[in-house]
Short mmCIF file of C-alpha atoms in Angstrom, two decimals:
data_model
loop_
_atom_site.label_atom_id
_atom_site.label_comp_id
_atom_site.label_asym_id
_atom_site.label_seq_id
_atom_site.Cartn_x
_atom_site.Cartn_y
_atom_site.Cartn_z
CA ILE A 1 2.66 -14.81 10.68
CA PHE A 2 5.12 -12.55 8.92
CA SER A 3 4.99 -8.81 8.42
CA PHE A 4 5.23 -7.66 4.54
CA GLY A 5 4.90 -3.83 5.46
CA GLY A 6 4.06 -1.18 7.26
CA THR A 7 5.88 -0.12 10.39
CA GLY A 8 3.44 0.47 13.22
CA ILE A 9 3.47 3.91 13.02
CA PRO A 10 -0.30 5.02 12.15
CA GLN A 11 0.27 7.20 9.07
CA SER A 12 0.14 7.45 5.46
CA SER A 13 3.90 7.67 4.47
CA PRO A 14 5.06 8.70 0.84
CA SER A 15 5.53 6.05 -1.91
CA GLY A 16 8.34 4.36 -3.33
CA PHE A 17 10.26 2.98 -0.39
CA PRO A 18 10.53 -0.68 0.88
CA ALA A 19 6.74 -1.63 2.38
CA LEU A 20 8.54 -2.83 5.34
CA ASN A 21 9.69 0.89 5.46
CA THR A 22 6.52 2.12 4.69
CA SER A 23 3.63 3.43 7.43
CA PHE A 24 -0.09 3.01 6.21
CA SER A 25 -2.97 4.85 7.95
CA SER A 26 -5.63 2.95 8.87
CA PRO A 27 -5.02 0.02 6.11
CA SER A 28 -8.62 -1.82 5.91
CA ALA A 29 -8.31 -4.30 3.24
CA LEU A 30 -5.71 -6.51 1.41
CA ALA A 31 -6.10 -8.27 -1.88
CA ILE A 32 -3.73 -10.19 -4.43
CA ASP A 33 -3.79 -10.38 -7.99
CA SER A 34 -4.54 -13.81 -9.96
CA ILE A 35 -0.80 -14.37 -10.63
CA ASN A 36 0.43 -13.36 -6.46
CA GLN A 37 2.89 -10.13 -7.70
CA VAL A 38 0.73 -7.43 -6.80
CA ILE A 39 -0.72 -6.52 -3.34
CA TYR A 40 -3.41 -3.82 -2.49
CA VAL A 41 -3.71 -1.90 0.45
CA SER A 42 -7.06 0.19 1.25
CA GLU A 43 -5.63 2.79 3.54
CA SER A 44 -9.03 4.50 5.11
CA GLY A 45 -7.06 7.01 7.03
CA ALA A 46 -5.21 8.46 3.91
CA ASN A 47 -8.18 8.02 1.44
CA LYS A 48 -6.17 5.83 -1.26
CA VAL A 49 -5.44 2.22 -2.59
CA ARG A 50 -1.50 1.35 -2.62
CA MET A 51 -0.16 -1.79 -4.41
CA ILE A 52 3.06 -3.47 -2.80
CA ASP A 53 5.01 -5.51 -5.84
CA ARG A 54 6.06 -8.15 -3.90
CA ILE A 55 9.61 -8.92 -5.74
CA SER A 56 10.88 -5.23 -5.06
CA THR A 57 8.66 -4.80 -2.16
CA ILE A 58 8.28 -1.41 -2.93
CA VAL A 59 5.09 0.80 -2.18
CA PHE A 60 3.19 2.13 -4.97
CA GLU A 61 0.45 4.62 -5.28
CA PHE A 62 -2.43 2.51 -7.17
CA ALA A 63 -5.75 5.22 -6.88
CA GLY A 64 -6.75 8.03 -4.40
CA ASN A 65 -4.63 11.41 -3.95
CA GLY A 66 -6.10 11.27 -0.08
CA ASN A 67 -9.32 13.85 -0.71
CA VAL A 68 -12.20 12.53 -0.14
CA GLY A 69 -14.27 12.16 -2.65
CA PHE A 70 -11.65 12.67 -5.34
CA LEU A 71 -12.13 9.97 -8.51
CA ASP A 72 -8.78 9.00 -10.50
#
């Protein structure tokens, strides 16, 4: 078992930083794409989905803007 993302601080920090330096707010689900390149993290506490590039380990916004009911 190893950590690939998160700081342990329960908040949603900005995107664009390495996954181990990024905080997630109530991560509730993970998914990996078919070629094992991208990890998707659902943040129920922040109403968004983020993606982690497994090569660069940088976190990016994928869906949502933090507002309940927002449609991309």
